[in-house]
Coordinates of C-alpha atoms and ligand atoms in Angstrom, one line a residue:
M513 CA 0.2 0.3 -0.1
R514 CA 1.7 3.3 -1.2
S515 CA 1.1 6.3 0.9
E516 CA -1.7 9.3 1.1
P517 CA 0.0 12.1 -0.2
T518 CA -0.2 15.0 2.0
V519 CA -2.9 17.2 2.4
R520 CA -2.8 20.8 2.6
P521 CA -4.8 23.8 1.6
L522 CA -4.9 25.3 -1.7
A523 CA -2.4 28.2 -0.9
Q524 CA -3.2 30.4 -4.3
P525 CA -4.1 28.9 -7.9
A526 CA -2.0 26.9 -9.5
K527 CA 0.4 28.6 -12.6
A528 CA 0.5 25.2 -15.3
D529 CA -3.3 25.3 -15.8
L530 CA -4.6 25.3 -18.8
R531 CA -6.0 28.8 -19.2
A532 CA -2.0 29.6 -18.1
W533 CA -1.4 28.5 -21.8
L534 CA -4.3 29.5 -23.5
A535 CA -3.1 33.0 -22.2
A536 CA 0.5 32.3 -23.7
L537 CA -1.0 31.5 -26.8
A538 CA -3.3 34.2 -27.4
Q539 CA -0.2 36.9 -26.7
R540 CA 2.1 35.7 -29.4
G541 CA -1.0 35.6 -32.0
D542 CA -1.5 31.4 -32.5
L543 CA -5.0 31.9 -31.2
A544 CA -7.7 32.1 -33.2
V545 CA -11.6 32.8 -32.0
A546 CA -14.0 31.3 -34.0
H547 CA -17.5 33.1 -34.6
E548 CA -19.8 31.7 -31.8
G549 CA -22.3 29.5 -32.0
V550 CA -20.0 26.8 -35.0
P551 CA -22.6 23.4 -34.2
L552 CA -20.8 20.8 -32.1
A553 CA -20.7 18.3 -34.7
D554 CA -19.1 18.0 -37.8
A555 CA -18.8 21.6 -38.3
L556 CA -16.1 22.9 -35.0
A557 CA -14.4 20.1 -35.8
A558 CA -14.0 21.1 -39.7
I559 CA -12.8 24.5 -38.8
A560 CA -10.2 22.8 -36.4
K561 CA -9.0 20.8 -39.1
R562 CA -8.6 23.3 -40.8
T563 CA -6.3 25.2 -38.4
E564 CA -4.3 22.0 -37.6
R565 CA -1.3 23.8 -38.9
D566 CA -1.0 26.6 -37.3
K567 CA -3.4 27.8 -34.8
A568 CA -5.1 26.8 -31.5
V569 CA -8.7 27.6 -31.6
L570 CA -11.8 29.0 -29.4
F571 CA -15.8 28.0 -30.2
P572 CA -17.2 30.5 -28.7
R573 CA -21.2 29.1 -27.4
P574 CA -21.1 25.7 -29.8
G575 CA -24.1 25.0 -31.0
G576 CA -25.4 27.0 -28.7
H577 CA -24.0 25.9 -25.4
A578 CA -23.2 27.9 -22.1
V579 CA -19.1 25.9 -22.0
P580 CA -16.4 27.2 -25.0
V581 CA -15.1 24.2 -26.8
V582 CA -10.8 24.7 -27.8
A583 CA -9.1 22.6 -30.4
N584 CA -5.4 22.2 -31.4
L585 CA -3.8 22.8 -27.7
F586 CA -0.7 22.0 -29.8
T587 CA -0.2 21.8 -33.2
R588 CA 3.4 21.1 -33.9
R589 CA 6.1 19.1 -31.3
A590 CA 7.8 23.1 -31.1
W591 CA 4.7 23.8 -29.0
V592 CA 5.2 21.2 -26.6
A593 CA 8.6 22.1 -25.7
D594 CA 7.4 25.9 -25.5
S595 CA 4.2 24.7 -22.9
L596 CA 7.5 22.9 -20.8
G597 CA 9.4 27.2 -21.3
I598 CA 12.3 24.8 -22.8
D599 CA 13.8 24.4 -26.4
E600 CA 12.2 22.2 -28.6
H601 CA 16.1 20.4 -28.7
D602 CA 15.8 19.5 -25.1
L603 CA 11.9 17.6 -25.5
L604 CA 13.3 14.7 -25.4
P605 CA 16.3 14.0 -22.9
R606 CA 13.6 16.4 -20.8
F607 CA 10.8 13.8 -20.9
L608 CA 13.0 11.2 -20.4
A609 CA 14.3 12.9 -17.3
A610 CA 10.8 13.7 -16.3
A611 CA 10.1 9.6 -16.3
A612 CA 13.2 8.9 -14.6
D613 CA 12.8 10.5 -11.9
P614 CA 8.8 12.0 -11.1
L615 CA 8.0 14.4 -9.0
P616 CA 4.7 13.1 -6.2
C617 CA 1.8 15.0 -6.1
V618 CA 0.5 17.5 -3.4
E619 CA -3.4 16.8 -2.2
V620 CA -5.3 20.0 -1.6
T621 CA -8.2 20.0 -0.4
G622 CA -11.0 22.5 -2.1
A623 CA -10.1 23.3 -5.1
G624 CA -11.6 24.3 -8.7
A625 CA -12.3 21.6 -10.4
Q626 CA -15.5 21.2 -8.4
E627 CA -16.3 25.3 -7.3
V628 CA -19.2 23.2 -9.7
V629 CA -20.3 20.0 -8.3
H630 CA -24.0 18.4 -10.4
T631 CA -25.2 14.4 -9.5
D632 CA -27.8 14.1 -11.7
V633 CA -26.2 13.6 -14.8
D634 CA -27.2 14.6 -18.2
L635 CA -23.4 15.0 -20.4
L636 CA -25.1 16.1 -23.1
K637 CA -26.9 18.8 -21.6
L638 CA -23.8 20.1 -19.7
L639 CA -20.9 19.7 -21.7
P640 CA -20.0 20.9 -25.4
I641 CA -19.3 16.9 -26.7
P642 CA -18.0 17.4 -30.2
K643 CA -18.6 14.8 -33.3
H644 CA -15.7 14.7 -35.5
N645 CA -15.3 12.7 -38.3
E646 CA -17.4 12.5 -40.5
L647 CA -18.3 8.6 -40.1
D648 CA -17.8 8.7 -35.9
S649 CA -20.8 7.1 -34.1
G650 CA -21.8 10.6 -32.5
P651 CA -20.2 12.4 -30.6
Y652 CA -17.0 12.0 -27.9
I653 CA -14.6 12.9 -25.1
T654 CA -11.3 12.8 -27.1
A655 CA -9.5 14.8 -24.2
G656 CA -10.3 13.5 -21.7
L657 CA -7.6 12.5 -18.7
M658 CA -8.3 9.2 -17.3
I659 CA -7.2 8.7 -14.1
A660 CA -7.8 4.9 -12.5
R661 CA -6.6 3.4 -9.5
N662 CA -5.4 0.5 -8.8
P663 CA -8.0 -1.0 -6.1
R664 CA -5.3 -3.7 -4.6
T665 CA -2.6 -1.1 -4.0
G666 CA -4.0 2.5 -4.9
A667 CA -1.6 3.2 -6.9
Q668 CA -2.8 5.7 -10.1
N669 CA -3.3 5.4 -13.7
V670 CA -3.6 8.3 -16.5
S671 CA -4.3 7.7 -20.1
I672 CA -6.1 9.0 -22.9
H673 CA -8.8 6.7 -23.9
R674 CA -12.1 7.3 -26.4
C675 CA -15.0 8.4 -24.7
Q676 CA -18.2 7.8 -27.2
I677 CA -21.5 9.4 -25.0
S678 CA -23.5 6.3 -25.3
G679 CA -26.5 8.0 -23.1
P680 CA -26.9 10.6 -20.6
N681 CA -24.9 9.3 -18.4
R682 CA -23.2 6.2 -19.4
I683 CA -20.1 6.2 -21.9
G684 CA -18.4 3.4 -23.9
V685 CA -14.6 3.0 -24.5
L686 CA -12.2 2.0 -26.0
L687 CA -9.4 0.1 -23.2
L688 CA -6.1 -1.0 -25.3
P689 CA -4.7 -4.2 -23.2
R690 CA -2.6 -2.0 -20.3
H691 CA -2.8 -0.4 -17.1
T692 CA -5.5 0.9 -17.1
R693 CA -7.3 -2.6 -18.3
A694 CA -5.7 -4.2 -15.9
Y695 CA -6.2 -2.2 -13.3
Y696 CA -10.5 -3.3 -14.2
R697 CA -9.5 -6.9 -15.1
M698 CA -8.3 -6.5 -11.6
A699 CA -11.6 -5.5 -10.1
A700 CA -14.1 -6.5 -12.1
E701 CA -12.2 -10.4 -10.7
A702 CA -13.8 -8.9 -7.6
G703 CA -16.9 -8.5 -8.7
T704 CA -16.3 -4.3 -7.9
A705 CA -16.7 -1.3 -10.5
L706 CA -13.3 0.6 -11.4
E707 CA -13.6 3.8 -10.2
I708 CA -11.9 6.5 -12.5
A709 CA -11.9 10.1 -13.4
I710 CA -12.1 11.1 -16.3
V711 CA -10.7 14.8 -16.7
I712 CA -11.0 17.6 -19.8
G713 CA -9.2 21.0 -19.1
V714 CA -5.9 20.3 -17.9
H715 CA -1.9 21.9 -19.0
P716 CA -1.1 20.0 -22.0
A717 CA 1.8 18.7 -19.4
L718 CA -0.8 16.4 -18.2
L719 CA -2.0 15.7 -21.6
L720 CA 1.8 14.4 -22.6
A721 CA 3.0 12.4 -19.2
S722 CA -0.2 10.7 -19.7
Q723 CA 1.7 8.6 -22.9
A724 CA 4.2 8.0 -21.3
I725 CA 5.7 4.1 -21.6
A726 CA 6.0 4.1 -18.0
A727 CA 5.7 0.7 -15.6
L728 CA 1.9 0.3 -14.1
D729 CA 1.7 1.8 -10.4
V730 CA 3.9 4.8 -12.1
D731 CA 1.1 7.8 -11.5
E732 CA 2.1 10.1 -15.4
M733 CA 0.4 12.8 -12.7
E734 CA 4.5 12.5 -10.8
I735 CA 5.6 12.4 -14.5
A736 CA 3.9 16.1 -15.1
G737 CA 4.8 17.2 -12.0
A738 CA 8.4 16.9 -12.8
L739 CA 8.1 18.5 -16.8
L740 CA 6.5 21.3 -14.8
G741 CA 8.8 21.1 -12.3
R742 CA 6.9 21.7 -9.5
P743 CA 4.4 19.1 -8.0
V744 CA 1.4 18.6 -9.2
E745 CA -1.5 19.3 -6.9
V746 CA -5.0 17.1 -6.7
V747 CA -8.0 16.6 -5.3
K748 CA -10.4 13.9 -3.6
C749 CA -13.1 13.2 -6.2
R750 CA -16.8 13.5 -4.8
T751 CA -18.3 10.5 -5.0
N752 CA -15.0 8.3 -5.7
A753 CA -11.2 8.3 -3.9
V754 CA -9.7 8.7 -7.4
R755 CA -7.4 12.2 -7.0
V756 CA -7.8 14.5 -10.0
P757 CA -6.2 18.1 -10.6
A758 CA -6.4 20.2 -8.6
D759 CA -7.0 23.2 -11.5
A760 CA -8.9 20.8 -13.8
E761 CA -11.5 23.3 -15.9
I762 CA -14.0 19.6 -15.7
V763 CA -14.1 16.3 -14.0
L764 CA -16.1 13.2 -15.1
E765 CA -16.4 11.3 -12.1
G766 CA -17.8 7.4 -12.4
R767 CA -16.9 4.3 -12.5
I768 CA -16.2 1.5 -15.3
L769 CA -19.0 -1.4 -15.3
P770 CA -17.9 -4.8 -14.4
G771 CA -18.9 -7.8 -17.0
V772 CA -20.7 -4.7 -18.9
R773 CA -20.1 -4.7 -22.9
E774 CA -22.4 -2.5 -25.5
P775 CA -21.6 -1.1 -29.0
E776 CA -18.9 1.2 -29.6
G777 CA -17.9 3.4 -32.4
P778 CA -16.3 4.0 -35.5
F779 CA -14.5 5.8 -34.1
G780 CA -11.5 8.0 -36.9
E781 CA -8.4 7.1 -35.3
F782 CA -4.6 8.5 -35.8
P783 CA -4.1 6.2 -39.1
Q784 CA -6.5 8.3 -41.1
Y785 CA -8.8 5.2 -40.9
Y786 CA -11.6 4.0 -38.4
G787 CA -11.5 2.0 -36.2
P788 CA -14.5 -0.3 -35.8
R789 CA -17.8 -0.3 -33.9
A790 CA -16.9 -3.4 -31.7
L791 CA -18.5 -4.8 -28.4
R792 CA -16.6 -2.9 -25.2
E793 CA -16.6 -1.2 -21.5
V794 CA -19.1 1.0 -19.8
I795 CA -18.5 3.8 -18.0
E796 CA -21.3 5.1 -15.5
I797 CA -21.3 9.0 -14.2
D798 CA -21.8 9.6 -11.4
A799 CA -20.8 13.5 -10.8
V800 CA -19.0 16.5 -12.9
T801 CA -17.7 19.0 -11.7
H802 CA -16.0 22.1 -12.9
R803 CA -14.8 25.7 -12.8
R804 CA -17.7 28.2 -12.3
H805 CA -17.3 29.0 -16.1
P806 CA -15.2 25.7 -17.8
I807 CA -13.7 25.7 -20.9
F808 CA -13.8 22.2 -22.6
H809 CA -11.1 20.7 -24.4
T810 CA -11.5 19.1 -28.3
I811 CA -8.8 16.9 -30.1
V812 CA -9.9 15.8 -33.7
G813 CA -9.0 12.0 -34.4
G814 CA -6.4 11.9 -36.9
S815 CA -5.1 15.1 -36.3
F816 CA -1.8 17.1 -35.8
E817 CA -3.5 17.2 -32.2
H818 CA -3.6 14.1 -31.9
L819 CA -0.4 12.3 -34.1
V820 CA 1.9 14.7 -31.6
L821 CA 0.6 13.9 -28.4
G822 CA 1.5 10.3 -29.2
G823 CA 4.5 11.0 -30.8
V824 CA 7.2 13.2 -28.9
P825 CA 6.4 10.2 -25.8
R826 CA 7.1 7.1 -27.8
E827 CA 10.3 9.4 -30.0
A828 CA 11.6 9.9 -26.5
T829 CA 11.2 5.6 -25.4
L830 CA 12.7 4.9 -28.6
L831 CA 15.3 7.0 -28.7
Q832 CA 16.5 6.1 -25.0
H833 CA 15.7 2.3 -26.2
L834 CA 18.8 2.9 -29.2
K835 CA 21.0 4.6 -27.1
R836 CA 21.6 1.9 -24.8
S837 CA 23.8 0.1 -27.6
F838 CA 24.4 3.0 -29.8
P839 CA 25.9 6.3 -28.3
N840 CA 26.1 7.5 -31.3
V841 CA 22.8 8.0 -32.2
L842 CA 21.4 12.1 -32.1
D843 CA 18.0 12.1 -32.3
V844 CA 14.6 10.5 -33.3
R845 CA 11.3 11.5 -35.2
L846 CA 8.1 10.0 -35.5
T847 CA 7.3 11.6 -39.2
T848 CA 3.7 13.4 -39.2
G849 CA 3.0 11.3 -42.4
G850 CA 4.0 8.0 -41.0
T851 CA 1.3 8.8 -38.6
C852 CA 3.3 9.5 -35.7
R853 CA 4.2 5.9 -35.4
Y854 CA 5.4 4.0 -37.6
H855 CA 8.4 5.6 -40.5
L856 CA 10.8 6.5 -37.5
A857 CA 13.9 8.4 -38.7
V858 CA 17.4 8.5 -36.9
K859 CA 20.5 10.6 -37.0
I860 CA 24.0 8.9 -35.7
D861 CA 27.5 10.1 -35.8
K862 CA 28.4 7.5 -38.4
L863 CA 31.2 6.2 -36.8
S864 CA 31.9 2.2 -38.9
P865 CA 30.2 0.6 -41.5
G866 CA 27.1 -1.4 -41.6
E867 CA 25.9 -0.2 -38.2
P868 CA 23.0 2.3 -40.0
K869 CA 21.7 -1.7 -40.2
N870 CA 22.4 -2.5 -36.9
I871 CA 20.3 0.6 -35.9
I872 CA 18.0 -0.6 -38.0
M873 CA 17.0 -3.8 -36.3
C874 CA 17.1 -2.2 -32.9
A875 CA 14.5 0.3 -34.0
F876 CA 12.6 -3.0 -35.5
G877 CA 13.3 -4.6 -32.0
G878 CA 11.8 -0.9 -30.1
H879 CA 8.3 -1.2 -30.6
Y880 CA 6.2 -3.1 -33.0
D881 CA 4.4 -0.5 -34.2
I882 CA 7.8 0.3 -36.5
K883 CA 7.4 -0.4 -39.6
Q884 CA 10.0 1.8 -41.1
V885 CA 13.2 3.0 -40.5
I886 CA 15.6 5.5 -42.4
V887 CA 19.2 6.3 -40.5
V888 CA 20.6 9.5 -41.8
D889 CA 23.7 11.2 -41.0
K890 CA 24.3 14.5 -38.3
D891 CA 24.0 17.1 -41.2
V892 CA 20.3 16.0 -41.9
D893 CA 17.7 17.8 -40.2
I894 CA 15.2 14.7 -39.5
S895 CA 12.2 17.3 -38.5
V896 CA 12.5 18.9 -42.7
P897 CA 10.4 15.5 -44.4
E898 CA 12.6 16.9 -48.0
Q899 CA 15.8 16.9 -45.8
I900 CA 15.1 12.7 -45.3
E901 CA 13.9 12.3 -48.5
W902 CA 17.0 14.5 -49.7
A903 CA 19.0 11.6 -47.6
V904 CA 17.7 8.8 -49.6
A905 CA 17.8 10.5 -53.2
T906 CA 21.2 10.5 -52.9
R907 CA 23.4 8.8 -50.4
F908 CA 20.7 5.6 -50.0
Q909 CA 21.1 2.2 -53.2
A910 CA 18.4 -0.3 -52.7
D911 CA 20.4 -3.3 -54.0
R912 CA 23.0 -2.2 -51.1
D913 CA 21.4 0.1 -48.1
M914 CA 17.9 -1.8 -47.7
V915 CA 17.0 -4.6 -44.9
L916 CA 14.0 -5.8 -45.5
V917 CA 12.0 -8.3 -42.7
A918 CA 9.3 -10.3 -44.0
G919 CA 6.3 -11.3 -41.1
A920 CA 6.7 -9.7 -38.7
Q921 CA 4.7 -8.0 -35.7
G922 CA 3.1 -4.7 -36.9
S923 CA 0.2 -2.9 -35.8
K924 CA -3.1 -3.7 -36.7
L925 CA -4.3 -0.5 -37.6
D926 CA -2.5 -0.4 -40.3
P927 CA -5.0 -1.8 -43.1
S928 CA -2.5 -3.0 -45.1
S929 CA -1.2 -5.2 -42.1
D930 CA -2.4 -8.8 -42.8
E931 CA -4.7 -8.6 -39.3
G932 CA -0.7 -7.2 -38.0
M933 CA 1.5 -9.2 -39.5
S934 CA 4.0 -6.6 -41.4
A935 CA 6.5 -6.5 -43.4
K936 CA 9.7 -3.9 -41.6
L937 CA 11.6 -2.1 -44.7
G938 CA 14.6 -0.9 -43.0
L939 CA 16.7 2.0 -44.9
D940 CA 20.5 3.0 -44.7
A941 CA 20.8 6.8 -46.3
T942 CA 24.0 7.5 -44.7
A943 CA 26.8 8.3 -46.4
P944 CA 30.0 6.4 -46.9
L945 CA 32.8 6.8 -44.7
T946 CA 35.6 8.0 -47.2
D947 CA 38.3 10.5 -46.8
D948 CA 37.7 12.2 -49.5
P949 CA 36.1 15.1 -48.4
M950 CA 34.4 16.7 -51.3
A951 CA 32.7 13.1 -51.7
F952 CA 29.4 13.2 -50.3
R953 CA 29.8 17.5 -48.8
R954 CA 26.9 19.6 -48.9
I955 CA 26.5 23.1 -50.6
H956 CA 25.9 25.3 -48.5
V957 CA 26.0 29.5 -48.7
M958 CA 27.9 31.2 -46.5
G959 CA 26.4 32.7 -43.7
E960 CA 22.6 31.7 -44.5
E961 CA 21.9 30.8 -41.6
A962 CA 23.3 34.5 -39.8
V963 CA 21.0 36.4 -42.2
D964 CA 18.0 38.7 -40.2
L965 CA 15.5 39.2 -42.7
D966 CA 13.9 42.7 -40.9
T967 CA 16.8 43.9 -41.0
A968 CA 18.4 42.6 -44.7
L969 CA 15.0 43.6 -46.5
V970 CA 12.6 46.7 -46.7
K971 CA 9.7 47.0 -44.9
D972 CA 7.3 48.6 -47.6
P973 CA 8.6 46.7 -50.8
N974 CA 5.7 47.6 -53.0
A975 CA 6.5 51.3 -52.5
A976 CA 10.5 50.5 -52.8
F977 CA 10.1 48.2 -56.3
A978 CA 7.9 51.4 -57.9
R979 CA 10.7 53.4 -57.1
I980 CA 13.6 51.3 -58.5
I981 CA 10.8 51.2 -61.7
A982 CA 10.3 54.8 -62.0
Q983 CA 13.9 55.8 -61.6
M984 CA 15.6 53.6 -64.7
P985 CA 15.9 55.3 -67.3
Ligands
LIG1835 MN1 1.1 4.3 -17.0

């Protein structure tokens, strides 16, 4: 049994909450605001998709609902780093350090998240829950942290699951075979429901930490605390023993029912295809608590926000896995075109011939989702897809540099796989180690990086152009 966290009163409002991040986005011009009343079915997701590459969007009075919705909290990898106050280059090392040295939560009494309490629950009346992709079965809660308590040890787990609204206080949920399902099994074996909370509207650090590949009974909120550099303040739910972030916007308190299965899906997922309809677990919601004027966060299924959220923690784990055998691996990237799951780019400081193929084989073993690995040299920027393609175009020969493995385990969500049986492709796109300094020397313009366009270019090019033309004889 783990010791209970210390209890102390909430001294002051926490700073690293959703609103602090939205304020930062607004201040630098990265928060768009839609007109009032955008319909919750399709139209809201349509606008969010159109801005997914460059803007977060706030939707006031969506579908006439009093609670606003926000989408695209991080449309780019760099924003995830921004939200943690770090440089993008430090993102993976920082995430690994936080996962290795979590910071315990601090329990408080009295929380913003519980300013308003509803025990008569009608989810679609209380909350503005959008329907996202065309063939989704209906409205889904997509950005809810599912916090579950191990019924034997009291340890908490945090993860994100798609949550279909199946009735006024009923949710259909997809539980993949990970930690929430393990806790659910323990409860079901004892014939009891698993107490959970679904938390909506939190700082990006909490969303990111929820995706950490941690051991059973590691509380991902403690990883979030380490990411933020200060403990996450938690409060006990009103109707069960689950502890939730005290400054969350909205909390749904409920139970995953033992032995109950109902249809859930289809739902648009990260590979840009629909996850099928099937019989799945069911949650009954006992209470909804929220701030006096809450904000509802939604993630459009398969959007950049969805991909980046899953990508960064996986990259961190794969980097650690590769570095264990190959300290000269410098960086990795799960490309967005590869759905931030299937295609991995690896940047190395190449030390010996043949080594990239060993690194490719090691990467295949890092996660069964990995389907294609491209290894490049340290002069390639792996955050730019064109540069990875350039390395393949000029440093790779298929008869010499390709690794092909048939019939391995892959992702069941890849529709080209044979029920999850998948081929693996590795490309060594590194230059040979050669004594000829010019053979693979990239062209480069001296001083390009140092140019400051604000000072190098005139402010009013139209007027300048007209003047130049007028002065011509
Ligand atoms: Mn976990």
